[in-house]
PDB file of C-alpha atoms in Angstrom:
ATOM      1  CA  MET A  14      41.981 161.784 116.345  1.00 36.00           C
ATOM      2  CA  THR A  15      42.772 165.491 116.022  1.00 39.00           C
ATOM      3  CA  LYS A  16      46.264 166.787 115.316  1.00 40.00           C
ATOM      4  CA  GLY A  17      48.244 166.923 118.522  1.00 43.00           C
ATOM      5  CA  ASP A  18      45.901 164.544 120.367  1.00 44.00           C
ATOM      6  CA  TRP A  19      47.987 161.655 121.696  1.00 40.00           C
ATOM      7  CA  SER A  20      45.507 160.111 124.097  1.00 43.00           C
ATOM      8  CA  HIS A  21      44.595 157.399 121.600  1.00 43.00           C
ATOM      9  CA  PRO A  22      45.436 153.932 123.002  1.00 42.00           C
ATOM     10  CA  THR A  23      46.991 152.796 119.672  1.00 45.00           C
ATOM     11  CA  ARG A  24      49.607 155.542 119.576  1.00 56.00           C
ATOM     12  CA  ASP A  25      53.114 154.551 118.506  1.00 77.00           C
ATOM     13  CA  LEU A  26      55.421 154.655 121.540  1.00 81.00           C
ATOM     14  CA  MET A  27      58.508 154.873 119.306  1.00 89.00           C
ATOM     15  CA  VAL A  28      57.078 158.029 117.744  1.00 92.00           C
ATOM     16  CA  ASP A  29      56.456 159.399 121.241  1.00 94.00           C
ATOM     17  CA  ASP A  30      60.106 158.699 122.080  1.00 95.00           C
ATOM     18  CA  PHE A  31      61.240 160.427 118.876  1.00 96.00           C
ATOM     19  CA  ILE A  32      59.288 163.550 119.813  1.00 96.00           C
ATOM     20  CA  GLU A  33      60.776 163.554 123.304  1.00 96.00           C
ATOM     21  CA  LEU A  34      64.306 163.130 121.945  1.00 96.00           C
ATOM     22  CA  PHE A  35      63.936 166.087 119.599  1.00 97.00           C
ATOM     23  CA  THR A  36      62.057 168.481 121.841  1.00 97.00           C
ATOM     24  CA  GLY A  37      63.612 171.935 121.687  1.00 98.00           C
ATOM     25  CA  TYR A  38      62.108 175.386 121.244  1.00 98.00           C
ATOM     26  CA  GLN A  39      58.364 174.842 120.867  1.00 97.00           C
ATOM     27  CA  GLY A  40      57.289 178.296 119.676  1.00 97.00           C
ATOM     28  CA  ASP A  41      58.222 177.685 116.042  1.00 98.00           C
ATOM     29  CA  PHE A  42      59.844 175.094 113.798  1.00 98.00           C
ATOM     30  CA  GLY A  43      61.681 174.921 110.516  1.00 97.00           C
ATOM     31  CA  ILE A  44      60.479 173.570 107.198  1.00 96.00           C
ATOM     32  CA  ALA A  45      62.684 172.293 104.383  1.00 90.00           C
ATOM     33  CA  ASP A  46      60.838 172.365 101.070  1.00 81.00           C
ATOM     34  CA  MET A  47      62.440 169.421  99.286  1.00 66.00           C
ATOM     35  CA  SER A  48      60.226 169.860  96.211  1.00 65.00           C
ATOM     36  CA  SER A  49      62.108 173.050  95.310  1.00 65.00           C
ATOM     37  CA  ALA A  50      65.597 171.731  96.151  1.00 62.00           C
ATOM     38  CA  GLN A  51      68.367 172.862  93.810  1.00 63.00           C
ATOM     39  CA  LEU A  52      71.813 171.393  93.228  1.00 58.00           C
ATOM     40  CA  ASP A  53      74.799 173.357  94.479  1.00 59.00           C
ATOM     41  CA  THR A  54      77.210 172.396  91.692  1.00 55.00           C
ATOM     42  CA  GLU A  55      80.228 173.651  93.655  1.00 60.00           C
ATOM     43  CA  LYS A  56      79.619 171.239  96.527  1.00 55.00           C
ATOM     44  CA  ASN A  57      77.498 168.708  94.636  1.00 54.00           C
ATOM     45  CA  LYS A  58      74.874 169.243  97.342  1.00 59.00           C
ATOM     46  CA  LEU A  59      71.091 169.552  97.248  1.00 62.00           C
ATOM     47  CA  LYS A  60      69.806 172.766  98.821  1.00 70.00           C
ATOM     48  CA  PRO A  61      66.068 172.965  99.595  1.00 71.00           C
ATOM     49  CA  ASN A  62      64.192 176.139 100.422  1.00 82.00           C
ATOM     50  CA  TYR A  63      64.321 176.729 104.189  1.00 90.00           C
ATOM     51  CA  GLU A  64      61.790 178.745 106.182  1.00 94.00           C
ATOM     52  CA  TRP A  65      60.217 179.034 109.610  1.00 96.00           C
ATOM     53  CA  ALA A  66      56.635 177.813 109.940  1.00 97.00           C
ATOM     54  CA  GLY A  67      55.641 180.870 111.983  1.00 96.00           C
ATOM     55  CA  ARG A  68      53.630 178.901 114.541  1.00 97.00           C
ATOM     56  CA  PRO A  69      54.213 176.552 117.489  1.00 97.00           C
ATOM     57  CA  ILE A  70      55.048 172.983 116.618  1.00 97.00           C
ATOM     58  CA  THR A  71      52.565 170.197 117.368  1.00 97.00           C
ATOM     59  CA  GLN A  72      52.977 166.492 117.866  1.00 95.00           C
ATOM     60  CA  GLY A  73      51.196 166.100 114.550  1.00 96.00           C
ATOM     61  CA  ASP A  74      54.028 167.955 112.802  1.00 97.00           C
ATOM     62  CA  TYR A  75      56.539 165.438 114.120  1.00 97.00           C
ATOM     63  CA  LYS A  76      54.290 162.624 112.953  1.00 96.00           C
ATOM     64  CA  ASP A  77      53.962 164.189 109.492  1.00 96.00           C
ATOM     65  CA  HIS A  78      57.767 164.357 109.303  1.00 97.00           C
ATOM     66  CA  ILE A  79      58.138 160.673 110.129  1.00 96.00           C
ATOM     67  CA  GLN A  80      55.482 159.846 107.530  1.00 95.00           C
ATOM     68  CA  GLY A  81      57.264 161.895 104.873  1.00 94.00           C
ATOM     69  CA  LYS A  82      54.559 164.547 104.506  1.00 94.00           C
ATOM     70  CA  ILE A  83      56.709 167.475 105.608  1.00 94.00           C
ATOM     71  CA  SER A  84      60.404 167.859 106.462  1.00 94.00           C
ATOM     72  CA  ILE A  85      60.842 169.733 109.723  1.00 97.00           C
ATOM     73  CA  GLY A  86      63.696 171.191 111.729  1.00 97.00           C
ATOM     74  CA  ILE A  87      64.033 172.108 115.410  1.00 98.00           C
ATOM     75  CA  GLN A  88      65.954 174.738 117.346  1.00 98.00           C
ATOM     76  CA  PRO A  89      67.560 172.595 120.098  1.00 98.00           C
ATOM     77  CA  CYS A  90      67.907 175.516 122.539  1.00 98.00           C
ATOM     78  CA  ARG A  91      64.864 176.029 124.755  1.00 97.00           C
ATOM     79  CA  LEU A  92      63.543 179.212 126.313  1.00 97.00           C
ATOM     80  CA  ASP A  93      65.206 178.336 129.623  1.00 97.00           C
ATOM     81  CA  LYS A  94      68.638 178.191 127.848  1.00 97.00           C
ATOM     82  CA  THR A  95      68.855 174.395 128.148  1.00 98.00           C
ATOM     83  CA  THR A  96      68.912 171.563 125.641  1.00 98.00           C
ATOM     84  CA  THR A  97      68.779 167.773 125.568  1.00 98.00           C
ATOM     85  CA  PHE A  98      70.386 167.205 122.166  1.00 98.00           C
ATOM     86  CA  GLY A  99      72.965 168.686 119.851  1.00 98.00           C
ATOM     87  CA  CYS A 100      74.703 167.960 116.598  1.00 97.00           C
ATOM     88  CA  ILE A 101      77.962 168.383 114.693  1.00 97.00           C
ATOM     89  CA  ASP A 102      77.255 169.084 111.029  1.00 95.00           C
ATOM     90  CA  ILE A 103      80.064 167.599 108.926  1.00 93.00           C
ATOM     91  CA  ASP A 104      79.601 169.467 105.674  1.00 86.00           C
ATOM     92  CA  PRO A 105      82.446 168.633 103.244  1.00 80.00           C
ATOM     93  CA  LYS A 106      83.644 171.027 100.554  1.00 77.00           C
ATOM     94  CA  ASN A 107      82.919 168.416  97.907  1.00 74.00           C
ATOM     95  CA  TYR A 108      80.330 165.739  98.647  1.00 71.00           C
ATOM     96  CA  SER A 109      81.408 163.561  95.730  1.00 73.00           C
ATOM     97  CA  LYS A 110      84.774 162.972  97.467  1.00 76.00           C
ATOM     98  CA  PHE A 111      83.423 162.615 101.024  1.00 83.00           C
ATOM     99  CA  LYS A 112      84.511 159.432 102.852  1.00 87.00           C
ATOM    100  CA  ILE A 113      82.060 158.659 105.650  1.00 90.00           C
ATOM    101  CA  GLU A 114      84.009 155.600 106.768  1.00 92.00           C
ATOM    102  CA  ASN A 115      86.920 157.802 107.847  1.00 91.00           C
ATOM    103  CA  TYR A 116      84.772 159.511 110.468  1.00 93.00           C
ATOM    104  CA  LEU A 117      83.089 156.293 111.575  1.00 93.00           C
ATOM    105  CA  ALA A 118      86.550 154.926 112.358  1.00 94.00           C
ATOM    106  CA  LEU A 119      87.405 158.016 114.424  1.00 93.00           C
ATOM    107  CA  PHE A 120      84.173 157.703 116.410  1.00 92.00           C
ATOM    108  CA  GLN A 121      85.263 154.190 117.350  1.00 91.00           C
ATOM    109  CA  GLN A 122      88.872 155.146 118.047  1.00 91.00           C
ATOM    110  CA  TYR A 123      87.972 157.938 120.471  1.00 89.00           C
ATOM    111  CA  LYS A 124      84.772 156.262 121.732  1.00 89.00           C
ATOM    112  CA  LEU A 125      82.827 159.444 121.070  1.00 91.00           C
ATOM    113  CA  PRO A 126      79.236 159.376 122.355  1.00 92.00           C
ATOM    114  CA  LEU A 127      78.018 160.560 118.961  1.00 94.00           C
ATOM    115  CA  ILE A 128      75.428 158.878 116.758  1.00 96.00           C
ATOM    116  CA  PRO A 129      76.219 159.457 113.066  1.00 95.00           C
ATOM    117  CA  LEU A 130      73.338 160.015 110.681  1.00 95.00           C
ATOM    118  CA  LEU A 131      73.469 160.544 106.944  1.00 92.00           C
ATOM    119  CA  SER A 132      72.450 164.092 106.080  1.00 85.00           C
ATOM    120  CA  LYS A 133      70.086 164.824 103.201  1.00 76.00           C
ATOM    121  CA  SER A 134      73.070 165.806 101.036  1.00 76.00           C
ATOM    122  CA  GLY A 135      75.308 162.849 101.869  1.00 78.00           C
ATOM    123  CA  GLY A 136      77.344 164.381 104.705  1.00 87.00           C
ATOM    124  CA  LEU A 137      77.031 163.483 108.379  1.00 94.00           C
ATOM    125  CA  HIS A 138      74.955 164.869 111.213  1.00 95.00           C
ATOM    126  CA  CYS A 139      76.566 163.586 114.401  1.00 96.00           C
ATOM    127  CA  TYR A 140      74.091 163.745 117.275  1.00 97.00           C
ATOM    128  CA  LEU A 141      74.656 163.722 120.996  1.00 97.00           C
ATOM    129  CA  PHE A 142      71.739 163.142 123.369  1.00 97.00           C
ATOM    130  CA  LEU A 143      71.409 163.932 127.077  1.00 97.00           C
ATOM    131  CA  LYS A 144      69.420 162.170 129.758  1.00 96.00           C
ATOM    132  CA  GLU A 145      68.403 165.511 131.238  1.00 96.00           C
ATOM    133  CA  PRO A 146      68.440 169.149 130.094  1.00 97.00           C
ATOM    134  CA  ILE A 147      71.764 170.948 130.477  1.00 97.00           C
ATOM    135  CA  PRO A 148      72.742 174.552 129.654  1.00 97.00           C
ATOM    136  CA  ALA A 149      72.994 174.922 125.885  1.00 98.00           C
ATOM    137  CA  ILE A 150      76.349 176.648 126.268  1.00 97.00           C
ATOM    138  CA  ASP A 151      77.763 173.532 127.975  1.00 95.00           C
ATOM    139  CA  LEU A 152      76.664 171.245 125.148  1.00 96.00           C
ATOM    140  CA  ILE A 153      78.044 173.632 122.533  1.00 96.00           C
ATOM    141  CA  SER A 154      81.380 173.580 124.355  1.00 93.00           C
ATOM    142  CA  ALA A 155      81.387 169.772 124.531  1.00 93.00           C
ATOM    143  CA  LEU A 156      80.624 169.381 120.836  1.00 95.00           C
ATOM    144  CA  LYS A 157      83.377 171.815 119.894  1.00 94.00           C
ATOM    145  CA  SER A 158      85.853 169.794 121.944  1.00 91.00           C
ATOM    146  CA  PHE A 159      85.130 166.830 119.620  1.00 92.00           C
ATOM    147  CA  LEU A 160      86.235 168.752 116.521  1.00 93.00           C
ATOM    148  CA  LEU A 161      89.968 168.359 117.182  1.00 89.00           C
ATOM    149  CA  PRO A 162      90.140 164.545 117.396  1.00 89.00           C
ATOM    150  CA  LEU A 163      87.864 164.357 114.351  1.00 92.00           C
ATOM    151  CA  GLY A 164      90.242 166.561 112.406  1.00 91.00           C
ATOM    152  CA  LEU A 165      87.501 169.104 111.727  1.00 93.00           C
ATOM    153  CA  ASP A 166      87.924 172.823 111.257  1.00 92.00           C
ATOM    154  CA  PRO A 167      87.119 174.922 114.377  1.00 93.00           C
ATOM    155  CA  THR A 168      84.470 176.733 112.302  1.00 94.00           C
ATOM    156  CA  THR A 169      82.529 173.485 111.734  1.00 95.00           C
ATOM    157  CA  GLU A 170      78.842 174.044 112.484  1.00 95.00           C
ATOM    158  CA  VAL A 171      77.483 172.731 115.760  1.00 97.00           C
ATOM    159  CA  PHE A 172      73.882 172.873 116.942  1.00 98.00           C
ATOM    160  CA  PRO A 173      72.497 174.479 118.939  1.00 98.00           C
ATOM    161  CA  LYS A 174      74.076 177.562 117.403  1.00 97.00           C
ATOM    162  CA  GLN A 175      72.528 179.814 120.024  1.00 97.00           C
ATOM    163  CA  LYS A 176      73.252 179.487 123.744  1.00 97.00           C
ATOM    164  CA  GLU A 177      70.042 181.401 124.451  1.00 97.00           C
ATOM    165  CA  LEU A 178      67.055 182.764 122.544  1.00 97.00           C
ATOM    166  CA  LYS A 179      66.574 186.515 122.515  1.00 94.00           C
ATOM    167  CA  GLU A 180      63.720 188.898 121.731  1.00 91.00           C
ATOM    168  CA  ASP A 181      63.488 191.338 118.841  1.00 89.00           C
ATOM    169  CA  ASP A 182      62.446 194.994 119.118  1.00 88.00           C
ATOM    170  CA  LYS A 183      58.787 193.955 119.261  1.00 89.00           C
ATOM    171  CA  GLY A 184      59.349 191.545 122.128  1.00 89.00           C
ATOM    172  CA  ASP A 185      58.958 188.453 119.934  1.00 92.00           C
ATOM    173  CA  ILE A 186      61.349 185.527 120.333  1.00 95.00           C
ATOM    174  CA  LYS A 187      64.005 185.247 117.634  1.00 95.00           C
ATOM    175  CA  PRO A 188      64.205 181.472 117.006  1.00 96.00           C
ATOM    176  CA  GLY A 189      67.737 181.513 115.592  1.00 96.00           C
ATOM    177  CA  ASN A 190      68.795 178.427 113.618  1.00 97.00           C
ATOM    178  CA  PHE A 191      67.151 175.038 113.318  1.00 97.00           C
ATOM    179  CA  ILE A 192      68.623 171.630 112.475  1.00 95.00           C
ATOM    180  CA  ASN A 193      66.777 169.331 110.062  1.00 94.00           C
ATOM    181  CA  LEU A 194      65.470 166.270 111.867  1.00 96.00           C
ATOM    182  CA  PRO A 195      66.421 162.738 110.799  1.00 96.00           C
ATOM    183  CA  TYR A 196      64.232 159.850 109.708  1.00 97.00           C
ATOM    184  CA  TYR A 197      62.154 161.851 107.268  1.00 95.00           C
ATOM    185  CA  ASN A 198      59.666 159.293 105.953  1.00 94.00           C
ATOM    186  CA  LYS A 199      61.502 156.834 108.246  1.00 94.00           C
ATOM    187  CA  LYS A 200      64.033 156.156 105.486  1.00 91.00           C
ATOM    188  CA  ASP A 201      65.892 159.405 104.777  1.00 92.00           C
ATOM    189  CA  ARG A 202      68.689 160.894 106.953  1.00 93.00           C
ATOM    190  CA  ILE A 203      69.119 157.690 108.890  1.00 96.00           C
ATOM    191  CA  ALA A 204      71.715 156.537 111.391  1.00 96.00           C
ATOM    192  CA  VAL A 205      74.541 154.177 110.462  1.00 95.00           C
ATOM    193  CA  LYS A 206      76.505 151.563 112.374  1.00 93.00           C
ATOM    194  CA  PRO A 207      80.322 151.686 112.635  1.00 91.00           C
ATOM    195  CA  ASN A 208      80.476 149.319 109.638  1.00 91.00           C
ATOM    196  CA  GLY A 209      78.292 151.649 107.578  1.00 90.00           C
ATOM    197  CA  GLU A 210      75.094 149.596 107.741  1.00 94.00           C
ATOM    198  CA  VAL A 211      71.928 151.647 108.171  1.00 95.00           C
ATOM    199  CA  ILE A 212      69.821 151.568 111.334  1.00 96.00           C
ATOM    200  CA  ASP A 213      66.036 151.419 111.110  1.00 96.00           C
ATOM    201  CA  PHE A 214      63.776 153.833 112.975  1.00 96.00           C
ATOM    202  CA  ASP A 215      62.873 151.646 115.951  1.00 95.00           C
ATOM    203  CA  THR A 216      66.470 150.515 116.479  1.00 96.00           C
ATOM    204  CA  PHE A 217      67.635 154.139 116.326  1.00 96.00           C
ATOM    205  CA  ILE A 218      65.366 155.045 119.246  1.00 95.00           C
ATOM    206  CA  LYS A 219      66.786 152.164 121.282  1.00 94.00           C
ATOM    207  CA  VAL A 220      70.391 153.103 120.411  1.00 94.00           C
ATOM    208  CA  VAL A 221      69.820 156.707 121.484  1.00 96.00           C
ATOM    209  CA  ASN A 222      68.360 155.661 124.819  1.00 92.00           C
ATOM    210  CA  LEU A 223      71.370 153.424 125.446  1.00 92.00           C
ATOM    211  CA  ASN A 224      73.895 156.111 124.479  1.00 92.00           C
ATOM    212  CA  ALA A 225      72.314 159.166 126.118  1.00 95.00           C
ATOM    213  CA  GLN A 226      74.719 160.913 128.500  1.00 95.00           C
ATOM    214  CA  THR A 227      74.227 162.495 131.898  1.00 94.00           C
ATOM    215  CA  ALA A 228      75.654 165.949 132.482  1.00 92.00           C
ATOM    216  CA  GLU A 229      78.381 164.460 134.676  1.00 91.00           C
ATOM    217  CA  GLN A 230      79.298 161.796 132.101  1.00 90.00           C
ATOM    218  CA  LEU A 231      79.593 164.426 129.381  1.00 90.00           C
ATOM    219  CA  LYS A 232      81.761 166.673 131.522  1.00 85.00           C
ATOM    220  CA  GLU A 233      84.040 163.785 132.516  1.00 84.00           C
ATOM    221  CA  PHE A 234      84.321 162.581 128.930  1.00 82.00           C
ATOM    222  CA  GLY A 235      85.226 166.051 127.666  1.00 72.00           C
ATOM    223  CA  THR A 236      87.908 166.502 130.305  1.00 75.00           C
ATOM    224  CA  THR A 237      89.467 163.114 129.520  1.00 75.00           C
ATOM    225  CA  LEU A 238      89.348 163.751 125.785  1.00 75.00           C
ATOM    226  CA  ILE A 239      91.091 167.118 126.018  1.00 67.00           C
ATOM    227  CA  SER A 240      93.696 165.701 128.420  1.00 68.00           C
ATOM    228  CA  ASN A 241      94.497 162.828 126.060  1.00 66.00           C
ATOM    229  CA  GLU A 242      94.758 165.176 123.093  1.00 62.00           C
ATOM    230  CA  LEU A 243      97.197 167.408 124.961  1.00 56.00           C
ATOM    231  CA  LYS A 244      99.323 164.390 125.899  1.00 60.00           C
ATOM    232  CA  ASN A 245      99.349 163.216 122.280  1.00 57.00           C
ATOM    233  CA  GLN A 246     100.438 166.636 121.080  1.00 52.00           C
ATOM    234  CA  ALA A 247     103.174 166.802 123.751  1.00 44.00           C
ATOM    235  CA  ALA A 248     104.544 163.453 122.579  1.00 46.00           C
ATOM    236  CA  GLU A 249     104.620 164.697 118.982  1.00 45.00           C
ATOM    237  CA  PHE A 250     106.568 167.798 120.058  1.00 38.00           C
ATOM    238  CA  ASP A 251     109.052 165.618 121.986  1.00 47.00           C
ATOM    239  CA  GLU A 252     109.645 163.479 118.934  1.00 49.00           C
ATOM    240  CA  ALA A 253     110.177 166.584 116.810  1.00 39.00           C
TER     241      ALA A 253
END
């Protein structure tokens, strides 16, 4: 079977689902060279060498990622300015003091439709998946509305970073920023349950499909969340 050929009857349907979940800009993809990773002593964080592949992504590249042959990243924003997934990157100042359980508790408290995954450095990548493409700018706005109840700084990174992809002076697409994909080698950067237990690859795919939001659900959830936060703040002012 040639790379990118998925007509084979023994193909892995879970891998197919993974590719569909993380389909973004197809004209290029990111690579994280873990072999040259260096330790950021200030944050106690491993930093690999990041680069763009300089070619369109294939289904074989996704498969190589899952098999641990290459670590890839995707720009969630598509050429039509839409996306089907996004992420909040919780990147603590000091990873040695980072308490994941604190955020898992907040996800439960506010019933956030986020799926927490351990990042390569020990932080959290909190993903949100959609049942259909929505404007990237709408998903960015929704993710930023989650920062307040999570107690995160407004400058916390969210992906997609770009609401649209633009061209350079030569007319080539500028791909912007990519997010490293989870389940590298099926065992690194994996999702966790509210109690901190890890979730295997196949279960992760099922969890995502159960938690994926429609555009209307996301809009309604964001409105309710902001309204509740404003009420909570008003009560605190009254008490003061």
